[in-house]
mmCIF file of C-alpha atoms and ligand atoms in Angstrom:
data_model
loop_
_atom_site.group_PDB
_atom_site.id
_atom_site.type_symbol
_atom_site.label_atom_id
_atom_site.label_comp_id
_atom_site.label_asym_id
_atom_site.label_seq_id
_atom_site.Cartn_x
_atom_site.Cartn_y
_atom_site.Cartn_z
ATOM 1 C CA UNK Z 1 96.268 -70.146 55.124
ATOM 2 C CA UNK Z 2 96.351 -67.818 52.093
ATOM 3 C CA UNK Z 3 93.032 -67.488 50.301
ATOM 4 C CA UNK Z 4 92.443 -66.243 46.970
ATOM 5 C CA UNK Z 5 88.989 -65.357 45.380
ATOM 6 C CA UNK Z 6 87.650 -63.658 41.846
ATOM 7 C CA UNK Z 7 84.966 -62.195 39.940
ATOM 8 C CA UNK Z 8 81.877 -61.939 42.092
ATOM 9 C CA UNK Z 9 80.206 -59.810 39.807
ATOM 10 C CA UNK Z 10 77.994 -58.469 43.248
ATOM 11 C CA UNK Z 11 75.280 -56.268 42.085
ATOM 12 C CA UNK Z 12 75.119 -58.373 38.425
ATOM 13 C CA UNK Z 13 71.724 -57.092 37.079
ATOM 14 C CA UNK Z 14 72.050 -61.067 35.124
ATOM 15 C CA UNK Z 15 71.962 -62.357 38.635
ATOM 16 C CA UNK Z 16 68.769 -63.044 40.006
ATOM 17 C CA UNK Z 17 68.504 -62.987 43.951
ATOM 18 C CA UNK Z 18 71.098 -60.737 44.241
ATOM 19 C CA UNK Z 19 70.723 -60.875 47.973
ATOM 20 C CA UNK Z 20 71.252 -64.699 47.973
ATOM 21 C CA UNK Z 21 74.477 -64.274 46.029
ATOM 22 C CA UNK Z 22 75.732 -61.538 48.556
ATOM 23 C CA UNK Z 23 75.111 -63.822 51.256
ATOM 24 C CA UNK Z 24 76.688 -66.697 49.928
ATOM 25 C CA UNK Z 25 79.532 -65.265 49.181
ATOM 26 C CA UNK Z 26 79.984 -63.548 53.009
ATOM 27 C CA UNK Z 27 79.173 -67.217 53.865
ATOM 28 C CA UNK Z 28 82.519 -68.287 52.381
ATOM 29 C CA UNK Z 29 84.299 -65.352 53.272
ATOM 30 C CA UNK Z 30 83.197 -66.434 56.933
ATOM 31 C CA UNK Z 31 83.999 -70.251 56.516
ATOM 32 C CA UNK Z 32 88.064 -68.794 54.878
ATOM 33 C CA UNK Z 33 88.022 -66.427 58.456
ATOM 34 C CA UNK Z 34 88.392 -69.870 60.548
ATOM 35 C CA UNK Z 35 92.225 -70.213 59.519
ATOM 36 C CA UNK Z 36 92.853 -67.085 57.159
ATOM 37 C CA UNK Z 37 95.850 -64.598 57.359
ATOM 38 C CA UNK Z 38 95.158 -62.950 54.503
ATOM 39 C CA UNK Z 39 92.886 -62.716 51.200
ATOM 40 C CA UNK Z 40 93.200 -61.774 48.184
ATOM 41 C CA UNK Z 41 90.692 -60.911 45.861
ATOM 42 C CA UNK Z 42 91.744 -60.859 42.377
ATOM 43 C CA UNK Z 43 88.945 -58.277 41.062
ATOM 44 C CA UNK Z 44 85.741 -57.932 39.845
ATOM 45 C CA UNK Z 45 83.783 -58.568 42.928
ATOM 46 C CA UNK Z 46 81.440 -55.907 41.794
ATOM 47 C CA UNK Z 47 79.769 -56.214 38.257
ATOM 48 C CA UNK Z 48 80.154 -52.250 38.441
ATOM 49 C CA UNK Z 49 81.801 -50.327 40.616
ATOM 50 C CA UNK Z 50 82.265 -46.292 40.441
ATOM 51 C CA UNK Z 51 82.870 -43.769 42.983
ATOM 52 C CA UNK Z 52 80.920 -40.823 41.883
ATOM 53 C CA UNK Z 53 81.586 -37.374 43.447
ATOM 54 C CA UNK Z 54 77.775 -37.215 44.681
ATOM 55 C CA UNK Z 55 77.101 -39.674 47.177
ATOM 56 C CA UNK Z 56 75.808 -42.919 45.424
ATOM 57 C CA UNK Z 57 73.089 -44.248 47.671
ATOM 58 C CA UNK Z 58 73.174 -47.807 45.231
ATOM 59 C CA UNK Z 59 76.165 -48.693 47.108
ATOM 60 C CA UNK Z 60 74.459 -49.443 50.170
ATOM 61 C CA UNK Z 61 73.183 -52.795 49.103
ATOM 62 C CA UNK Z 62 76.350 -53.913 49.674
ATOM 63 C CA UNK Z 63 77.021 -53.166 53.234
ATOM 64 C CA UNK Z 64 76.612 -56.848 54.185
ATOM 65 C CA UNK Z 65 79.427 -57.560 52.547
ATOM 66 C CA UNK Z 66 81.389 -54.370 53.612
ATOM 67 C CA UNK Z 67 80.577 -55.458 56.811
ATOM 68 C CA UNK Z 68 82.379 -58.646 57.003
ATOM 69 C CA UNK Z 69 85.221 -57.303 55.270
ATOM 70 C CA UNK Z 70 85.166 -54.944 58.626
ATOM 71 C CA UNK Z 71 84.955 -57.578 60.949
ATOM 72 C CA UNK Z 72 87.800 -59.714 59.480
ATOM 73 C CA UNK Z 73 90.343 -56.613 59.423
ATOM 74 C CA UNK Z 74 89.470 -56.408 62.744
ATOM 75 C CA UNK Z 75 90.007 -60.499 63.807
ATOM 76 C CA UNK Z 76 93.307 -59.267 62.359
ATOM 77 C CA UNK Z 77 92.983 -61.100 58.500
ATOM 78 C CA UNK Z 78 94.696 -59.124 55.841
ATOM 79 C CA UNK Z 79 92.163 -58.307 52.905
ATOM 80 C CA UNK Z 80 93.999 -57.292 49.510
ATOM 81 C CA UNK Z 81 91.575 -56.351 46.272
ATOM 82 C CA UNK Z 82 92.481 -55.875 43.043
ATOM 83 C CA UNK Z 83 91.115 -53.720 40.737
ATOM 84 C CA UNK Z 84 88.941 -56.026 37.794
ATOM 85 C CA UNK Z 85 87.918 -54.341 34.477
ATOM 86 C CA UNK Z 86 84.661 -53.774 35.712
ATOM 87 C CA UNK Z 87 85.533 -52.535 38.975
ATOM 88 C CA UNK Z 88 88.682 -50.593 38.479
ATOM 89 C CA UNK Z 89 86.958 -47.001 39.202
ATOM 90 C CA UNK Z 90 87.840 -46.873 42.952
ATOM 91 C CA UNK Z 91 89.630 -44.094 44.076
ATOM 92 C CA UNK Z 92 89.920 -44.503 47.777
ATOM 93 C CA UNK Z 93 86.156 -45.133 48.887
ATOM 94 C CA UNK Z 94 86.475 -49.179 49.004
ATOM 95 C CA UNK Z 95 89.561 -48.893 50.865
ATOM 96 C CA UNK Z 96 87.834 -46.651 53.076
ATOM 97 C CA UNK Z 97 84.643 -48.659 53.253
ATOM 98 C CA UNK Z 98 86.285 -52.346 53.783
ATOM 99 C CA UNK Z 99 89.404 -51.521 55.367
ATOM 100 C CA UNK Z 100 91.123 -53.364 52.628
ATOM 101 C CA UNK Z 101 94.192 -52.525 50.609
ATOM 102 C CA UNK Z 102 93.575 -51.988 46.889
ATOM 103 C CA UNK Z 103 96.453 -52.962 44.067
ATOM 104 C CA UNK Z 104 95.667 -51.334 40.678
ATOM 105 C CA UNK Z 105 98.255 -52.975 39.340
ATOM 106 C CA UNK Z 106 99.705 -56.900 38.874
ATOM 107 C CA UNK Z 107 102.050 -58.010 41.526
ATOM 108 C CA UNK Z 108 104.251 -60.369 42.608
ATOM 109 C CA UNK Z 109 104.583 -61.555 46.665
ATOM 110 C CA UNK Z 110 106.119 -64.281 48.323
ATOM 111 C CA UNK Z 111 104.495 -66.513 50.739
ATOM 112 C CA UNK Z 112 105.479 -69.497 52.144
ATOM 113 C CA UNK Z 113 108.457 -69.527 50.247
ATOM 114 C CA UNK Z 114 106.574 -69.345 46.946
ATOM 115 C CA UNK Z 115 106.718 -66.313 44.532
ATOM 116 C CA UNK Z 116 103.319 -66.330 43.219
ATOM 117 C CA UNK Z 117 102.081 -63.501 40.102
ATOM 118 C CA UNK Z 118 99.116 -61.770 41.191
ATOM 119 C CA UNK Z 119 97.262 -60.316 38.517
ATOM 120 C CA UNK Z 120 92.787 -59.939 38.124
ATOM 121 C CA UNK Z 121 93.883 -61.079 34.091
ATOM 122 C CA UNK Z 122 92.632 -58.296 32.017
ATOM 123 C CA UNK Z 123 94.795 -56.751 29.304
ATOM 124 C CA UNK Z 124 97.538 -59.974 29.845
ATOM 125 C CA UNK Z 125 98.975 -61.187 26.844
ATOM 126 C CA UNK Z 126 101.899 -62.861 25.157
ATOM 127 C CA UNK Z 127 104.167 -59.518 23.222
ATOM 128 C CA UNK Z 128 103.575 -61.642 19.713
ATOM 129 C CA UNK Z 129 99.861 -61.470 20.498
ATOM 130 C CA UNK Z 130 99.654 -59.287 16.994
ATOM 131 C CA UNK Z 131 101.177 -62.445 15.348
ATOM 132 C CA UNK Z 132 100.498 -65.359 16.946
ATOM 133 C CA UNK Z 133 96.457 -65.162 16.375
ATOM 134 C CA UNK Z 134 94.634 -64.808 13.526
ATOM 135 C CA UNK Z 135 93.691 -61.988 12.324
ATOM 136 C CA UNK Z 136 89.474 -61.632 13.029
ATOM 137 C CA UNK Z 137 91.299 -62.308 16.942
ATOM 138 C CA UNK Z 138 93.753 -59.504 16.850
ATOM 139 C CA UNK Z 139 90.836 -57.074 15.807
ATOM 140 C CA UNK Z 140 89.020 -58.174 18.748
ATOM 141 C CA UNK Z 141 91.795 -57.823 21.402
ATOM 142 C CA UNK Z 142 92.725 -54.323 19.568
ATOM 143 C CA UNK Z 143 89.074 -53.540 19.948
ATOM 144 C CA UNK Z 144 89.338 -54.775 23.671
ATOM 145 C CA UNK Z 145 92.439 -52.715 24.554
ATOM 146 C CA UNK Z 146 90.815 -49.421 23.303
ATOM 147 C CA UNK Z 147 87.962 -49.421 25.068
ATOM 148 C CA UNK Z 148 90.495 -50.298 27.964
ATOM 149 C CA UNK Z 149 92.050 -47.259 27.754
ATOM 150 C CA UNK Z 150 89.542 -45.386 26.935
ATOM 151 C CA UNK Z 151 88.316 -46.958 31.034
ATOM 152 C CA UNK Z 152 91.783 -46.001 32.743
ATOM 153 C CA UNK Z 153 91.809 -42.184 30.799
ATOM 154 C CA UNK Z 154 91.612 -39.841 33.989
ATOM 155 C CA UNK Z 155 90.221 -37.283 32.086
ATOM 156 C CA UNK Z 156 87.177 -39.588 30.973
ATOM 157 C CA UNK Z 157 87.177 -41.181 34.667
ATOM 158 C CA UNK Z 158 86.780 -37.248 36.202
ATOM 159 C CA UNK Z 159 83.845 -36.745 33.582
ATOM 160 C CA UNK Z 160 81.916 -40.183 34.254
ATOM 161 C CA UNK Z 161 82.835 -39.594 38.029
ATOM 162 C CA UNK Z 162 80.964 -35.551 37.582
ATOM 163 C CA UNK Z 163 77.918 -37.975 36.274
ATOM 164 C CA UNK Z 164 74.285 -37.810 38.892
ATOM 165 C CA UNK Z 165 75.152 -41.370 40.408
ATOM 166 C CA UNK Z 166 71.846 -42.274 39.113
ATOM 167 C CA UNK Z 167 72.616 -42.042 35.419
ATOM 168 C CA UNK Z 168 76.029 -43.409 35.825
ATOM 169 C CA UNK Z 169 74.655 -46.453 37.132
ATOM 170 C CA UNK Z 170 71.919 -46.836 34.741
ATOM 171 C CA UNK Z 171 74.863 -47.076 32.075
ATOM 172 C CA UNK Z 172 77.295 -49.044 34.282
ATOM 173 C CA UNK Z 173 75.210 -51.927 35.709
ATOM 174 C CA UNK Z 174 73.251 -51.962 32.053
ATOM 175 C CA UNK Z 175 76.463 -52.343 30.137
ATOM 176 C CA UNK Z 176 78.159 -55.221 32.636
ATOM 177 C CA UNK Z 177 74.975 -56.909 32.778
ATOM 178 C CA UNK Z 178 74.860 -57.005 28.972
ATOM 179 C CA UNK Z 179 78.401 -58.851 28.699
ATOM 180 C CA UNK Z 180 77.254 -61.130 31.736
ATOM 181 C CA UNK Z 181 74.402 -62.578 29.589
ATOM 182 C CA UNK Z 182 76.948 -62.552 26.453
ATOM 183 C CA UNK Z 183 78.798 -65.143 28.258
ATOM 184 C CA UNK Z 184 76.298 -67.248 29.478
ATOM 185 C CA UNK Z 185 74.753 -67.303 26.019
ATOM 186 C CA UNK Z 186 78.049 -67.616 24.560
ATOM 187 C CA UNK Z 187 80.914 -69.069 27.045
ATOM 188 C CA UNK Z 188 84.070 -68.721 25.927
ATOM 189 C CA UNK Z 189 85.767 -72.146 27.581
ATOM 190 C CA UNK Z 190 89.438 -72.860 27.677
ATOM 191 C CA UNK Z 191 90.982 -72.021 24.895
ATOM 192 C CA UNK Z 192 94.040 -74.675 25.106
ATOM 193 C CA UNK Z 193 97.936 -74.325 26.238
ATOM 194 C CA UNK Z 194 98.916 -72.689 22.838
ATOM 195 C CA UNK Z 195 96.146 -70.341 22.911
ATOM 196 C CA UNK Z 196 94.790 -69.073 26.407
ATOM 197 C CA UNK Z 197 96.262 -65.180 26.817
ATOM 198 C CA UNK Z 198 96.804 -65.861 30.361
ATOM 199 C CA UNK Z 199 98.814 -69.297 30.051
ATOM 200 C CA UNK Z 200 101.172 -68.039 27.132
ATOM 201 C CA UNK Z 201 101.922 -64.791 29.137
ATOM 202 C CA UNK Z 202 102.889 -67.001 32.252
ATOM 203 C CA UNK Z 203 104.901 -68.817 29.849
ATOM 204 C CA UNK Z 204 106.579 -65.877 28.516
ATOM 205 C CA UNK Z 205 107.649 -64.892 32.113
ATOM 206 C CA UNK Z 206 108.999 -68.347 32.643
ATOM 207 C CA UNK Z 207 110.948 -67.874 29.450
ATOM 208 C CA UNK Z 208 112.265 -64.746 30.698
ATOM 209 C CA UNK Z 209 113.465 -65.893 34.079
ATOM 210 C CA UNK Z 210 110.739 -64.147 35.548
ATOM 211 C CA UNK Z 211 110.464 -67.226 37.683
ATOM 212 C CA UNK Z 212 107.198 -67.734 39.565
ATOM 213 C CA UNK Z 213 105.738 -70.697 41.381
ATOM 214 C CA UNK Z 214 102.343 -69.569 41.171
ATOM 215 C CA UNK Z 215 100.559 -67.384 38.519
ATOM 216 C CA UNK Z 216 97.346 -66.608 39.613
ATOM 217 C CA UNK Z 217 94.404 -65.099 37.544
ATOM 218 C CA UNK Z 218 90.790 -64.189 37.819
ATOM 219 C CA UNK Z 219 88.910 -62.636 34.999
ATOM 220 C CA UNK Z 220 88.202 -65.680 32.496
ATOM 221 C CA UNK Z 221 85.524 -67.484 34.803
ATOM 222 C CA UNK Z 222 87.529 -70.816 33.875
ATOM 223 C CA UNK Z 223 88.590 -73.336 36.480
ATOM 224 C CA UNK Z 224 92.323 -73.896 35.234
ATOM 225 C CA UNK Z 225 95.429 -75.707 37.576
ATOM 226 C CA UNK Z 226 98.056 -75.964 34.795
ATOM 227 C CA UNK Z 227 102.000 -76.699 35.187
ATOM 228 C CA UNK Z 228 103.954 -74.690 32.402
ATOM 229 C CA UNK Z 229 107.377 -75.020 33.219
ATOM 230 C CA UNK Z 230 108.981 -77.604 36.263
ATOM 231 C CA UNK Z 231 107.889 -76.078 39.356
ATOM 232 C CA UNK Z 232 105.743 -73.457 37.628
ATOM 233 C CA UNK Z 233 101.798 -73.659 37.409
ATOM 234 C CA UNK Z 234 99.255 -71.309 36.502
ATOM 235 C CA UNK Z 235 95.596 -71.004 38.228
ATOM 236 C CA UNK Z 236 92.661 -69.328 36.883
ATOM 237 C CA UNK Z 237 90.451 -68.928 39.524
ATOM 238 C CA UNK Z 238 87.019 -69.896 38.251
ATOM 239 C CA UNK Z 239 84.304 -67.181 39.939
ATOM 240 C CA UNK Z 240 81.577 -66.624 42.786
ATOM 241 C CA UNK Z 241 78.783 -66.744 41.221
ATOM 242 C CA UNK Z 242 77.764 -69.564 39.302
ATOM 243 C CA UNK Z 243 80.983 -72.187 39.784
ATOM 244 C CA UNK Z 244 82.242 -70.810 43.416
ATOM 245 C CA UNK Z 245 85.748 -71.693 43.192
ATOM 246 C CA UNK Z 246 88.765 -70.449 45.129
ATOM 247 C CA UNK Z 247 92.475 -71.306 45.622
ATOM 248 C CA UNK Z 248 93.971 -71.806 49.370
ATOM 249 C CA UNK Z 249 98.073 -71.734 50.263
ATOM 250 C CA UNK Z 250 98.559 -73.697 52.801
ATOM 251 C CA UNK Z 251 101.545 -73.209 54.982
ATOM 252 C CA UNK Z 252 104.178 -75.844 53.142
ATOM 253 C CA UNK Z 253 103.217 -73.800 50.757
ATOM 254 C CA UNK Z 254 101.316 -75.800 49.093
ATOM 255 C CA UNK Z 255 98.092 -74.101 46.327
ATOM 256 C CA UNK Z 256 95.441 -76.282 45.620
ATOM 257 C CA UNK Z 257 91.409 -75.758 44.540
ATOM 258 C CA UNK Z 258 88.556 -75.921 46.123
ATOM 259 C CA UNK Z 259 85.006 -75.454 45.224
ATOM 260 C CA UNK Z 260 82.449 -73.854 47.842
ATOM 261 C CA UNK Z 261 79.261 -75.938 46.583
ATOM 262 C CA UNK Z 262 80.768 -79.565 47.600
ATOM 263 C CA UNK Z 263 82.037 -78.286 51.299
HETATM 264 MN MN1 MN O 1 87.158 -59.459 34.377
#
């Protein structure tokens, strides 16, 4: 079995119990290790993750989790992480930490005899994005896409990364934690076929003859199975944290969702 997981926000200053949540989530990483080969983790597990060039002593409250990424490299499961867009600062140290290999960029594999789009979501969009929405919309996604690469600037990244791990994190975690309670206050729920980012870039591909079976998304904290084209069907992985959700490939090759809560 394939397993595929997103958006853990670990270390969420909105999350009370933070412990709880950690060990919750190594719970269901331990029930996946019964019949896993590999999973993939399709970014932000942390709420805020930077590696600073001073040793960041925060970090430790993770270990737990660290530690059972450990122990299933070592039963021999392959662990893959993408990079989220609040978790995208890693520049070796999680790889190092977890064993795990890190993709900092969408990608595309083939399991099972399925080619399935791998991508945390972030950034995704249909090219007539400036368009297709109105305009208020297009202000907000331009708005989003600065301060996006304002995040991947190296220059910036070396600066934040100079930063006492202290004060870094005192911005970081305060920042993520203020869009975590945004969404609860606010969710943003499926938006519909003609208008989710995610969906109409899948469709795109398809229209392209980028054929995929499988797209597969974190980031919007939606639970979405949709077909978009005959034998094409995007997932949106939902998140571990408040609706548990996860996606499993079984060996015909078949994807299907599953929530943690009702096991
Ligand atoms: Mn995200």
């Amino acid at each position: 079995m394939i397993y595929f997981l997103s958006d853990a926000h670990l270390g969420s200053l909105a999350i009370e119990r933070g412990w709880v949540h950690q060990k919750k989530l190594i719970d269901l990483l331990e029930e996946m290790s019964k019949d896993a080969v590999s999973i993939y983790m399709l970014g932000d597990m942390f709420d805020f993750w930077m590696e600073y060039f001073i040793r960041d002593k925060k970090k430790r409250q993770f270990e737990p989790f660290f530690k059972e990424l450990r122990k299933l490299r070592r039963k021999g499961i392959h662990i893959h992480f993408f990079t989220g867009n609040h978790d995208l600062w890693t520049f070796g140290g999680l790889e190092k930490l977890t064993g795990a290999e890190i993709h900092y960029e969408p990608c595309t594999i083939i399991r099972y005899g399925k080619a399935i789009y791998l991508a945390h979501g972030d950034g995704l969009m249909p090219s007539d994005w400036e368009t297709r929405y109105p305009q208020p919309v297009v202000r907000k996604i331009k708005r989003f896409m600065r301060l996006r690469s304002v995040f991947h600037s190296p220059f910036l990244q070396t600066l934040f990364r100079s930063l006492p791990p202290s004060w870094g994190n005192w911005f970081g975690y305060n920042w993520a934690k203020k869009s975590r309670l945004k969404e609860i206050e606010n969710p943003c729920p499926y938006k519909g076929e003609n208008k989710e980012e995610l969906v109409l870039f899948a469709k795109e591909q398809e229209k392209q003859h980028n054929h995929r079976d499988y797209y597969i998304f974190g980031h919007r904290h939606i639970e979405l199975d949709l077909q978009i084209a005959s034998g094409s069907r995007v997932v949106i992985l939902g998140d571990c944290f408040q609706q548990w959700t996860y996606a499993k490939l079984d060996k015909k090759g078949n994807l299907t969702m599953h929530n943690f809560d009702n096991q």
